[in-house]
Amino acid sequence: MWIKEGEGDDEERRRSFRKHLKSPDGMESEAVELASLDADLLFYRPPPVQMSIVVSDAMEPDFPIIYVNKVFELSTGFRAHEVLGRNCRFLQFRDHRAKRRHPLVDPDIVSEIRRCLKEGMEFQGELLNFKKDGTPLVNRLKLTPILSDDAIVSHVIGIQVFSEAKLDLSKTSYPVFKETYKPKTDVSADAVLFSPDWNSTWIQRKEVCGLLQLSDEVIAQNILTRLKPRDVASIGSVCRRIRKLTENEYVRKMVCQNAWGRDVTGSLELMTKKLGWGRLAREITTLEAIRWKKFTVGGAVEPLRCNFSACAAGNRLVLFGGEGVNMQPMDDTFVLNLDAANPEWRRVSVESSPPGRWGHTLSCLNGSWLVVFGGCGRQGLLNDVFVLDLDAKKPTWKEVSGGTPPLPRSWHSSCTLEGSKLVVSGGCTDAGVLLSDTFLLDLKMEKPTWKEIPTSCTPPSRLGHSLSAYGRSKILMFGGLAKTGHLRLRSGEAYTVDLEAVEAPQWRQLECGALAGGVGGVQNAVAPPPRLDHVAVTIPCGRIIVFGGSIAGLHSPSQLFLLDPSEEKPSWRTLNVPGQPPKFAWGHGTCVVEGTRVLVLGGHTGEEWVLNELHELCLASRYDSE
Ligand SMILES: Cc1cc2nc3c(=O)[nH]c(=O)nc-3n(C[C@H](O)[C@H](O)[C@H](O)COP(=O)(O)O)c2cc1C
């Protein structure tokens, strides 16, 4: 039970413990004194933590509060009569006029609460809340569903432990807001400029646009930070006050975070040190600074191989396995640390290695966990999973098994979702049969278990295709060698699925047009020729770049193609990229580091295995060189 027991109970127990130790003559001896001292220590508890309690009715829509205790009132400043009948989310709003929760309240935690309540599960976690006067608080929250006799959740009990949130929202987050806000009662130049129509009646009646009567903080937090990067740039031209607010680095970072997600913005932090969030958002949106660069590093991956798999683990490039001369399956792990002054390939000394293989996939989860799946080994095709923590003192590959694994396969494709989920699709079996299934393994679970994702509609079976994650839970599948009737043909089709779709996930073919025109490096429009063994990378705004691969006739080698699968009518665009591109090849390894550096290594040209050549596709200007 986590509700504090009465202090009186402790005192009672202490007393009876002492009684028990009394000497037969009724006198308390020294030993008894000592024992009672120990007993005090035994029963010592740290001072009670003040726990606030809220009870909500789970049978009514939106979980209205039916009870709050005194600690809740004292901790939050809200009196019971002000909150009864409401949903508890008002604690996430700093300003009672705000229509949305404060942007620093972690949306992932809120959706986790929503999920737990929906599924009648217990929730425990920490989130930012606000007192009635706007003071931020850290809330260690536990929600427990209470079942009625007929096993239906009838109530939810919330236990809150509030503590001081050590952040000064006015100083650290919104340095300019206080300075710029001057409430205006008459028509100002700003208000006239902001008017959608200069002759509109409200201007003539000398009233100020309602938006401009809001405080800087409310405009910034509740309006600007929710816009897309491109819209923020446009709204900045509306008036001086709004422009000043859009120039705030915090607002710009929040805009990027809302558009691209917390993980992506986290990985871009370094890039913004010199560029700033505004310029970085522009460069990534327009791709005006995109270029190829040859990258020279020390060391070498030896012995020679092809069909290896590579991925990025933070700022490190990792390569595992591959096919050596005479079809030798390799089992070694190499790392290239890009944070080093002079990066060089090093073979990692590992305690044990997965069986050697090629045509497998290597993925990185949570920045340092490497996951190998499947491929072709000495004894045939594999469906095993091995995980290695690169940051461990003694990195050791460990096999993970749970549930019914996918069929053994090679030339499948994989990607990762939400930092912990490995998704595997398609590939080829021992009998040469092409596959069309999709499997998911959540490695955050205590006992990771393979789950096949049942989809009512699947793309034709294929190998050598690419899977790219975008948004929170969406995947784009492109290309590959696909089964078309009795034939196997290179595919140029794109399919998408949302694994968190409310109804069952469903693969859907994207009807992609090809658009002409565009800004920066974006040029005219041609859909990518069908291909397999190509490279596909997701860039921060959820767009996907495709290049290379095996193409009929071996033409259009290093042409880059760009697609935004979230657009209503997605269209391929070609990118004109200056600089030194990699040789035309297929089977490259690709990794994205620091969010904007796409590293491309290896590949084969038909005559040659390219192994130790490294190229970088820079999506934004480098802060250290420009
Ligand atoms: C009994 C109970 C207590 C809750 N206590 C809090 C709380 O102290 N702070 C908070 O931010 N959310 C709290 N919540 C969660 C919110 O009420 C709400 O469910 C959450 O914000 C997710 O839903 P939404 O996305 O519709 O806002 C509580 C929910 C319940 C049922």
XYZ file of C-alpha atoms and ligand atoms in Angstrom:
657
model
C 0.000 0.000 0.000
C 1.509 3.324 -0.914
C -0.766 5.566 1.187
C 1.151 6.581 4.344
C 0.171 4.619 7.439
C -0.776 6.636 10.549
C 2.179 7.822 12.639
C 0.290 6.639 15.755
C 0.683 3.064 14.572
C 4.466 3.441 14.621
C 4.453 4.835 18.150
C 2.228 1.959 19.276
C 4.565 -0.584 17.748
C 7.593 1.093 19.321
C 5.903 0.917 22.748
C 4.953 -2.745 22.496
C 8.483 -3.546 21.309
C 9.893 -1.915 24.446
C 7.356 -3.761 26.667
C 8.499 -6.994 25.156
C 12.105 -6.261 26.115
C 11.426 -5.399 29.778
C 13.500 -7.463 32.265
C 11.633 -9.973 34.469
C 11.901 -7.703 37.562
C 10.166 -4.964 35.675
C 13.274 -2.746 35.511
C 14.659 -1.658 32.186
C 18.304 -2.697 32.037
C 21.041 -0.952 30.052
C 20.702 -3.703 27.504
C 17.040 -2.957 27.299
C 17.840 0.729 26.770
C 20.221 -0.170 23.960
C 17.727 -2.555 22.459
C 15.066 0.124 22.497
C 17.531 2.449 20.746
C 17.944 -0.178 18.050
C 14.215 -0.583 17.959
C 13.896 3.149 17.312
C 16.335 2.815 14.465
C 14.470 -0.231 13.237
C 11.214 1.644 13.111
C 12.705 4.920 11.942
C 11.079 6.264 8.836
C 12.061 9.403 6.990
C 9.667 12.318 7.543
C 6.404 11.565 5.714
C 6.167 12.821 2.150
C 3.112 14.993 1.674
C 0.975 13.152 -0.833
C -1.843 14.803 -2.567
C -4.807 12.613 -3.501
C -7.343 13.034 -6.274
C -10.182 10.653 -7.093
C -11.885 10.734 -10.504
C -15.074 9.111 -11.666
C -14.129 6.711 -14.482
C -17.747 6.042 -15.455
C -18.330 9.666 -16.501
C -16.805 11.124 -19.679
C -13.374 12.774 -19.239
C -12.657 11.501 -15.702
C -14.189 14.349 -13.639
C -12.640 14.893 -10.198
C -14.927 13.865 -7.329
C -12.488 14.304 -4.438
C -9.265 16.125 -3.623
C -7.512 16.125 -0.241
C -6.116 19.091 1.694
C -2.552 18.440 0.490
C -3.779 18.840 -3.104
C -5.330 22.205 -2.213
C -2.213 23.400 -0.385
C 0.230 22.154 -3.047
C -1.597 23.523 -6.094
C -3.378 26.573 -4.701
C -6.673 25.323 -6.177
C -9.534 24.896 -3.699
C -11.688 21.766 -3.943
C -14.775 23.655 -5.156
C -12.725 25.097 -8.054
C -11.711 21.682 -9.377
C -14.525 19.241 -8.594
C -16.186 18.106 -11.813
C -13.135 19.069 -13.945
C -10.482 16.869 -15.562
C -7.086 17.130 -13.872
C -5.315 18.323 -17.033
C -5.768 21.975 -15.973
C -2.570 21.451 -13.924
C -0.699 21.302 -17.246
C -1.824 24.848 -18.168
C 0.271 27.632 -16.790
C -2.019 30.441 -17.756
C -5.735 29.894 -17.137
C -6.457 31.855 -20.366
C -4.303 29.445 -22.392
C -6.276 27.005 -24.474
C -3.532 24.379 -24.590
C -1.138 22.777 -22.195
C 2.241 24.429 -21.614
C 4.809 23.439 -24.284
C 7.267 22.184 -21.654
C 4.756 19.575 -20.483
C 6.078 16.410 -22.086
C 3.484 15.324 -24.713
C 4.845 11.754 -24.631
C 4.040 11.453 -20.923
C 0.570 12.908 -21.486
C -0.164 10.418 -24.247
C 1.136 7.622 -22.014
C -1.357 8.737 -19.295
C -4.091 8.796 -21.936
C -3.129 5.300 -23.094
C -3.037 3.883 -19.532
C -6.435 5.405 -18.703
C -7.880 4.064 -21.938
C -6.561 0.585 -21.257
C -7.414 0.620 -17.539
C -3.751 0.281 -16.581
C -1.732 1.795 -13.767
C 0.446 4.782 -14.668
C 3.554 6.116 -12.931
C 5.665 8.968 -14.175
C 6.807 12.530 -13.761
C 5.483 15.592 -15.531
C 5.479 19.340 -15.296
C 2.425 20.926 -13.643
C 1.582 24.441 -12.543
C 0.126 25.918 -9.385
C -2.828 28.260 -9.701
C -0.400 31.216 -9.584
C 1.660 29.769 -12.484
C 4.573 28.432 -10.396
C 5.972 25.305 -12.114
C 5.949 22.068 -10.118
C 7.348 18.609 -10.764
C 4.540 16.112 -10.239
C 5.491 12.514 -9.470
C 2.159 11.026 -10.426
C 0.707 7.581 -9.843
C -2.696 6.660 -11.227
C -4.402 3.485 -10.062
C -7.643 2.227 -11.572
C -10.207 0.871 -9.092
C -12.394 -1.966 -10.267
C -16.069 -2.256 -9.342
C -17.588 -5.611 -8.369
C -18.364 -6.338 -12.006
C -14.671 -5.777 -12.910
C -15.224 -2.425 -14.619
C -12.936 0.507 -13.798
C -15.249 2.733 -11.766
C -12.751 5.225 -10.287
C -9.147 6.264 -10.704
C -7.073 7.335 -7.734
C -4.289 9.791 -8.447
C -1.478 10.231 -5.944
C 0.684 13.272 -6.573
C 4.008 14.100 -4.959
C 4.708 17.691 -5.902
C 8.158 19.223 -5.672
C 9.760 22.443 -6.782
C 10.562 22.600 -10.513
C 13.931 24.237 -10.786
C 13.238 26.243 -13.886
C 12.624 29.919 -14.235
C 10.217 30.072 -17.144
C 10.263 33.831 -17.396
C 14.056 34.131 -17.447
C 15.430 31.068 -19.139
C 12.750 30.299 -21.648
C 11.214 33.579 -22.680
C 13.848 36.262 -22.299
C 12.268 38.744 -24.694
C 8.604 38.375 -23.904
C 8.371 40.736 -20.992
C 10.180 43.488 -22.912
C 8.094 43.466 -26.055
C 4.593 43.312 -24.639
C 2.935 46.704 -24.303
C -0.841 46.459 -24.160
C -2.319 48.903 -26.681
C -5.720 50.430 -26.509
C -5.700 52.383 -29.732
C -4.843 51.461 -33.274
C -1.101 51.029 -33.645
C 0.967 50.610 -36.741
C 1.337 46.962 -35.756
C -2.376 46.432 -35.499
C -2.990 48.021 -38.889
C -0.299 45.862 -40.444
C -1.715 42.789 -38.812
C -5.174 43.403 -40.174
C -6.081 41.016 -42.987
C -7.906 43.886 -44.626
C -6.789 47.470 -44.020
C -10.252 48.828 -44.618
C -12.006 46.323 -42.396
C -14.586 47.661 -40.013
C -12.792 46.777 -36.838
C -9.878 48.972 -37.843
C -12.255 51.817 -38.495
C -13.870 51.260 -35.099
C -10.348 51.672 -33.672
C -10.208 48.265 -31.999
C -7.114 46.154 -31.705
C -6.907 42.654 -33.120
C -7.719 40.216 -30.294
C -4.524 38.289 -30.932
C -2.372 41.328 -30.215
C -4.074 41.860 -26.867
C -2.628 38.594 -25.647
C 0.609 38.645 -23.678
C 3.871 37.860 -25.492
C 4.122 34.670 -23.506
C 0.689 33.440 -24.589
C 1.269 34.378 -28.253
C 4.648 32.658 -28.228
C 3.751 29.517 -26.304
C 0.242 28.899 -27.462
C 0.358 30.117 -31.028
C 3.821 30.482 -32.491
C 5.393 27.331 -31.085
C 2.583 25.295 -32.634
C 3.185 26.481 -36.180
C 5.293 24.738 -38.792
C 8.785 26.191 -39.435
C 7.639 27.586 -42.793
C 4.546 29.240 -41.268
C 6.605 30.850 -38.522
C 8.748 32.502 -41.189
C 5.577 33.849 -42.887
C 3.832 35.061 -39.745
C 7.021 36.946 -38.838
C 6.336 39.321 -41.697
C 2.990 40.334 -40.219
C 4.218 42.913 -37.719
C 7.259 43.929 -35.712
C 6.025 42.488 -32.439
C 5.287 39.069 -33.905
C 8.574 39.104 -35.826
C 10.492 39.834 -32.625
C 8.759 36.906 -30.947
C 9.559 34.578 -33.849
C 13.238 35.525 -33.543
C 13.374 34.052 -30.059
C 15.587 30.946 -30.069
C 13.336 29.174 -27.591
C 10.281 29.677 -29.837
C 12.261 28.494 -32.869
C 13.493 25.421 -31.057
C 9.959 24.558 -29.899
C 8.697 24.957 -33.480
C 11.364 22.513 -34.687
C 10.637 20.173 -31.790
C 6.910 20.124 -32.521
C 7.521 19.554 -36.210
C 10.375 17.052 -35.993
C 10.075 15.456 -32.540
C 12.258 15.632 -29.461
C 14.814 13.012 -30.571
C 15.561 14.753 -33.850
C 15.890 18.201 -32.275
C 18.123 16.645 -29.611
C 20.448 15.320 -32.306
C 20.490 18.736 -34.029
C 21.460 20.637 -30.879
C 25.150 20.672 -31.874
C 24.395 21.943 -35.384
C 22.433 24.884 -34.008
C 25.264 26.179 -31.827
C 26.463 28.430 -34.631
C 23.659 28.267 -37.162
C 20.787 28.884 -34.738
C 17.408 27.137 -34.973
C 15.982 29.620 -37.500
C 18.699 29.104 -40.102
C 18.892 25.365 -39.539
C 15.119 25.021 -39.976
C 15.359 27.045 -43.203
C 18.284 25.046 -44.574
C 16.613 21.748 -43.805
C 13.310 22.913 -45.294
C 14.749 24.368 -48.512
C 17.836 22.100 -48.741
C 19.633 25.173 -50.080
C 22.974 24.178 -48.515
C 22.944 20.489 -49.463
C 26.196 19.144 -50.940
C 28.379 16.047 -51.267
C 31.781 15.841 -49.614
C 34.426 13.147 -49.681
C 35.431 12.182 -46.204
C 38.899 10.851 -45.439
C 39.424 8.836 -42.280
C 42.207 6.692 -40.830
C 42.289 2.922 -40.368
C 40.487 0.465 -42.591
C 37.846 -2.210 -42.467
C 39.759 -5.404 -43.199
C 39.539 -8.020 -44.641
C 37.759 -6.918 -47.803
C 34.021 -7.591 -47.901
C 30.668 -6.610 -49.363
C 27.068 -7.048 -48.233
C 27.887 -5.832 -44.714
C 25.468 -3.736 -42.696
C 26.219 -0.376 -41.055
C 24.398 2.072 -38.828
C 25.056 5.143 -36.663
C 25.252 4.933 -32.876
C 25.285 8.556 -31.736
C 28.269 10.066 -33.537
C 29.826 6.681 -34.229
C 29.574 4.652 -37.386
C 29.331 0.938 -36.760
C 29.735 -1.867 -39.272
C 29.022 -5.538 -38.679
C 29.738 -8.672 -40.720
C 29.552 -8.973 -44.499
C 30.568 -11.364 -47.240
C 34.319 -11.851 -47.588
C 36.188 -13.462 -50.492
C 34.931 -16.975 -51.328
C 31.576 -16.164 -49.710
C 33.132 -16.154 -46.259
C 30.555 -14.933 -43.665
C 32.203 -12.309 -41.429
C 31.403 -11.766 -37.722
C 33.473 -8.740 -36.781
C 32.387 -5.292 -35.544
C 34.084 -2.023 -36.563
C 33.554 1.480 -35.171
C 34.487 4.901 -36.546
C 34.196 7.593 -33.875
C 33.422 10.898 -35.576
C 33.934 12.846 -32.338
C 37.642 11.946 -32.377
C 40.100 14.595 -33.624
C 41.298 12.167 -36.318
C 38.559 9.588 -36.808
C 39.766 6.103 -37.695
C 38.141 2.693 -38.151
C 38.803 0.365 -35.231
C 37.838 -3.231 -34.778
C 35.872 -3.575 -31.530
C 37.075 -6.202 -29.150
C 33.916 -8.043 -28.120
C 33.428 -10.890 -25.681
C 31.450 -13.027 -28.110
C 30.162 -12.487 -31.624
C 27.000 -13.570 -33.406
C 27.650 -16.177 -36.124
C 29.158 -14.573 -39.240
C 26.672 -13.457 -41.904
C 25.838 -11.207 -44.821
C 22.603 -9.753 -46.185
C 21.557 -9.079 -42.551
C 20.505 -5.779 -40.961
C 22.264 -3.788 -38.230
C 20.214 -1.156 -36.386
C 20.860 1.130 -33.442
C 18.421 1.671 -30.610
C 18.671 4.305 -27.870
C 21.996 5.678 -29.087
C 24.246 2.762 -28.154
C 22.390 -0.565 -28.503
C 23.251 -2.367 -31.712
C 20.893 -5.017 -33.014
C 21.745 -7.613 -35.659
C 18.952 -9.572 -37.286
C 18.932 -12.423 -39.824
C 21.104 -12.724 -42.914
C 22.905 -15.576 -44.554
C 25.333 -17.561 -42.367
C 27.582 -20.567 -42.921
C 24.685 -22.977 -42.290
C 22.088 -21.079 -44.318
C 19.627 -18.331 -43.502
C 19.202 -16.950 -39.975
C 16.409 -15.401 -37.898
C 18.339 -14.731 -34.689
C 18.667 -11.386 -32.893
C 21.831 -10.231 -31.155
C 22.201 -7.056 -29.115
C 25.388 -5.278 -28.005
C 25.737 -2.205 -25.793
C 28.582 -0.255 -27.351
C 28.980 1.841 -24.199
C 29.365 -1.161 -21.881
C 32.774 -1.659 -20.235
C 33.118 -5.020 -21.949
C 30.875 -4.890 -25.019
C 29.267 -8.323 -25.396
C 26.849 -9.554 -28.056
C 23.872 -11.221 -26.371
C 21.219 -13.263 -28.105
C 17.625 -12.156 -27.526
C 14.791 -14.563 -28.161
C 11.098 -14.408 -27.441
C 7.861 -15.307 -29.143
C 7.708 -16.782 -32.616
C 10.456 -15.156 -34.670
C 10.040 -14.274 -38.344
C 11.157 -16.934 -40.839
C 14.937 -17.080 -41.421
C 15.752 -14.590 -44.183
C 18.261 -12.360 -45.893
C 18.018 -9.194 -48.012
C 15.120 -8.081 -45.795
C 14.845 -4.492 -44.639
C 14.554 -3.020 -41.175
C 14.142 0.299 -39.393
C 13.646 1.471 -35.817
C 10.752 3.281 -34.189
C 10.664 5.313 -30.972
C 14.230 4.388 -30.084
C 13.406 0.839 -28.968
C 11.335 -0.957 -31.602
C 12.895 -2.933 -34.416
C 10.720 -3.418 -37.500
C 11.631 -6.067 -40.074
C 9.921 -6.630 -43.391
C 10.221 -8.869 -46.448
C 13.396 -10.547 -47.670
C 14.066 -13.935 -49.150
C 13.844 -17.447 -47.611
C 16.191 -20.409 -48.079
C 13.936 -21.749 -50.803
C 14.256 -18.455 -52.670
C 10.692 -17.409 -51.805
C 10.148 -13.653 -51.480
C 8.392 -12.470 -48.284
C 5.856 -9.726 -47.632
C 5.406 -9.897 -43.848
C 6.134 -7.198 -41.233
C 7.384 -8.010 -37.728
C 8.068 -5.860 -34.675
C 10.337 -6.513 -31.682
C 10.197 -4.049 -28.780
C 13.569 -4.320 -27.068
C 12.492 -2.053 -24.195
C 10.243 -4.812 -22.853
C 11.594 -6.998 -20.074
C 11.100 -10.029 -22.301
C 11.191 -8.799 -25.888
C 8.701 -10.780 -27.957
C 8.349 -10.840 -31.742
C 4.938 -9.685 -32.950
C 3.759 -10.060 -36.494
C 1.907 -6.955 -37.592
C -1.251 -8.212 -39.188
C -2.138 -5.903 -42.030
C -5.208 -6.414 -44.132
C -3.342 -5.325 -47.233
C 0.350 -6.010 -47.868
C 2.603 -4.818 -50.694
C 3.841 -7.536 -53.082
C 6.616 -9.637 -51.513
C 10.125 -8.307 -52.109
C 13.811 -8.141 -51.165
C 16.442 -5.399 -51.321
C 13.853 -2.679 -50.571
C 14.178 0.102 -47.998
C 12.146 0.885 -44.875
C 12.322 4.454 -43.551
C 10.618 5.586 -40.350
C 8.971 9.004 -40.322
C 6.591 10.767 -37.938
C 6.167 8.886 -34.669
C 5.032 5.543 -35.964
C 4.963 5.624 -39.766
C 7.091 3.681 -42.216
C 7.767 4.206 -45.910
C 8.696 1.151 -47.976
C 10.339 1.856 -51.320
C 11.668 -0.196 -54.222
C 13.257 -3.637 -54.052
C 12.996 -6.691 -56.259
C 9.280 -7.412 -56.101
C 7.100 -10.273 -57.197
C 4.885 -9.181 -60.071
C 2.800 -12.134 -61.245
C 5.329 -14.826 -62.237
C 8.098 -12.292 -62.632
C 10.460 -10.583 -60.259
C 10.967 -7.005 -61.288
C 12.690 -3.987 -59.820
C 10.065 -1.853 -58.111
C 9.697 1.937 -58.026
C 6.626 1.829 -55.817
C 6.252 3.442 -52.417
C 3.999 2.122 -49.653
C 3.235 3.554 -46.245
C 1.837 2.209 -42.975
C 1.081 3.770 -39.605
C 1.815 1.179 -36.930
C -0.206 3.123 -34.379
C -3.250 3.543 -36.570
C -6.430 3.525 -34.469
C -7.802 0.748 -36.593
C -5.521 -2.122 -37.684
C -2.379 -0.877 -39.467
C -2.689 -1.089 -43.223
C -0.078 -0.750 -45.957
C -1.224 1.763 -48.549
C 0.421 2.445 -51.882
C 1.399 6.082 -52.328
C 0.290 7.474 -55.627
C 3.344 9.646 -56.091
C 3.378 12.251 -58.797
C 6.514 14.022 -59.946
C 6.676 17.758 -59.409
C 8.622 20.408 -61.258
C 10.227 23.514 -59.759
C 11.117 24.260 -56.134
C 13.593 26.187 -54.086
C 17.296 25.735 -53.302
C 18.694 22.415 -54.391
C 15.224 21.093 -55.212
C 14.847 20.738 -58.950
C 12.509 19.274 -61.500
C 10.603 16.246 -61.091
C 11.087 12.694 -62.135
C 10.040 9.654 -60.182
C 13.044 7.478 -59.291
C 13.598 4.609 -61.720
C 12.760 1.205 -60.155
C 15.679 -0.157 -58.111
C 16.918 -2.441 -55.361
C 19.772 -2.268 -52.858
C 19.525 1.504 -52.807
C 19.908 4.020 -49.982
C 16.944 5.692 -48.274
C 17.321 8.196 -45.434
C 14.770 10.132 -43.416
C 15.749 13.756 -42.951
C 14.588 15.780 -39.923
C 11.349 17.134 -41.361
C 10.127 13.607 -42.182
C 11.053 13.766 -45.879
C 12.895 10.846 -47.415
C 15.887 10.921 -49.763
C 16.561 7.978 -52.080
C 19.620 7.373 -54.248
C 21.909 4.688 -55.683
C 20.960 1.047 -56.008
C 20.809 -1.416 -58.831
C 18.872 0.146 -61.695
C 18.099 -1.384 -65.102
C 20.655 -0.160 -67.634
C 22.853 1.174 -64.815
C 21.981 4.786 -65.532
C 21.144 7.813 -63.305
C 23.751 6.786 -60.757
C 24.013 9.403 -58.045
C 20.799 11.270 -58.759
C 18.998 12.096 -55.498
C 15.217 11.919 -55.129
C 13.166 13.528 -52.396
C 9.675 12.596 -51.180
C 7.495 13.968 -48.413
C 5.166 11.034 -47.634
C 3.058 13.185 -45.265
C 1.910 15.496 -48.039
C -1.664 15.077 -49.146
C -0.477 14.341 -52.687
C 3.154 13.259 -52.303
C 5.428 14.024 -55.248
C 8.982 13.006 -56.028
C 11.443 15.808 -56.630
C 15.019 15.485 -57.832
C 17.803 17.260 -55.993
C 20.678 18.975 -57.701
C 23.569 18.451 -55.316
C 27.016 19.980 -55.882
C 30.258 18.444 -54.565
C 31.881 15.048 -54.870
C 29.292 12.236 -54.800
C 30.110 8.556 -54.147
C 30.748 6.288 -57.120
C 27.682 4.818 -58.744
C 27.123 1.617 -56.842
C 24.570 -0.433 -54.985
C 24.472 -1.993 -51.543
C 25.946 1.080 -49.819
C 25.779 1.437 -46.066
C 24.189 4.684 -44.858
C 24.092 6.333 -41.465
C 22.794 9.706 -40.292
C 24.794 11.475 -37.595
C 24.071 14.803 -35.863
C 20.714 14.809 -37.648
C 22.036 16.397 -40.848
C 25.132 14.422 -41.871
C 24.314 11.467 -44.092
C 27.372 9.218 -44.324
C 27.601 6.780 -47.167
C 30.130 3.968 -47.252
C 31.027 0.948 -49.332
C 28.868 -0.513 -52.055
C 29.735 -2.442 -55.181
C 29.911 -1.293 -58.740
C 29.579 -4.625 -60.522
C 33.369 -4.866 -61.010
C 34.660 -3.635 -57.704
C 33.804 -3.772 -54.007
C 34.126 -0.299 -52.569
C 34.799 -0.640 -48.866
C 36.868 2.107 -47.353
C 35.416 5.066 -49.221
C 33.320 7.407 -47.194
C 31.191 10.273 -48.484
C 29.046 12.743 -46.643
C 25.830 14.284 -47.879
C 25.673 17.481 -45.816
C 22.067 18.634 -45.418
C 23.032 21.915 -43.700
C 26.086 24.170 -43.485
C 28.631 22.793 -41.054
C 29.046 25.042 -38.028
C 32.781 24.335 -37.866
C 33.713 24.892 -41.486
C 31.324 27.622 -42.681
C -7.392 10.575 -11.018
C -6.566 11.350 -11.993
C -5.601 12.212 -11.524
C -4.798 12.921 -12.409
N -3.856 13.778 -11.918
C -3.132 14.530 -12.764
C -2.195 15.473 -12.267
O -1.977 15.613 -11.085
N -1.496 16.193 -13.157
C -1.659 16.056 -14.508
O -0.994 16.745 -15.265
N -2.544 15.160 -15.003
C -3.281 14.392 -14.167
N -4.169 13.490 -14.653
C -4.223 13.244 -16.117
C -5.128 14.189 -16.874
O -6.343 14.345 -16.206
C -5.415 13.668 -18.285
O -5.954 12.395 -18.188
C -4.163 13.634 -19.123
O -3.763 14.963 -19.357
C -4.325 12.920 -20.480
O -5.473 13.321 -21.133
P -5.602 14.539 -22.206
O -4.612 14.277 -23.272
O -6.998 14.466 -22.676
O -5.279 15.806 -21.474
C -4.981 12.761 -13.799
C -5.963 11.880 -14.264
C -6.740 11.172 -13.388
C -7.793 10.238 -13.896
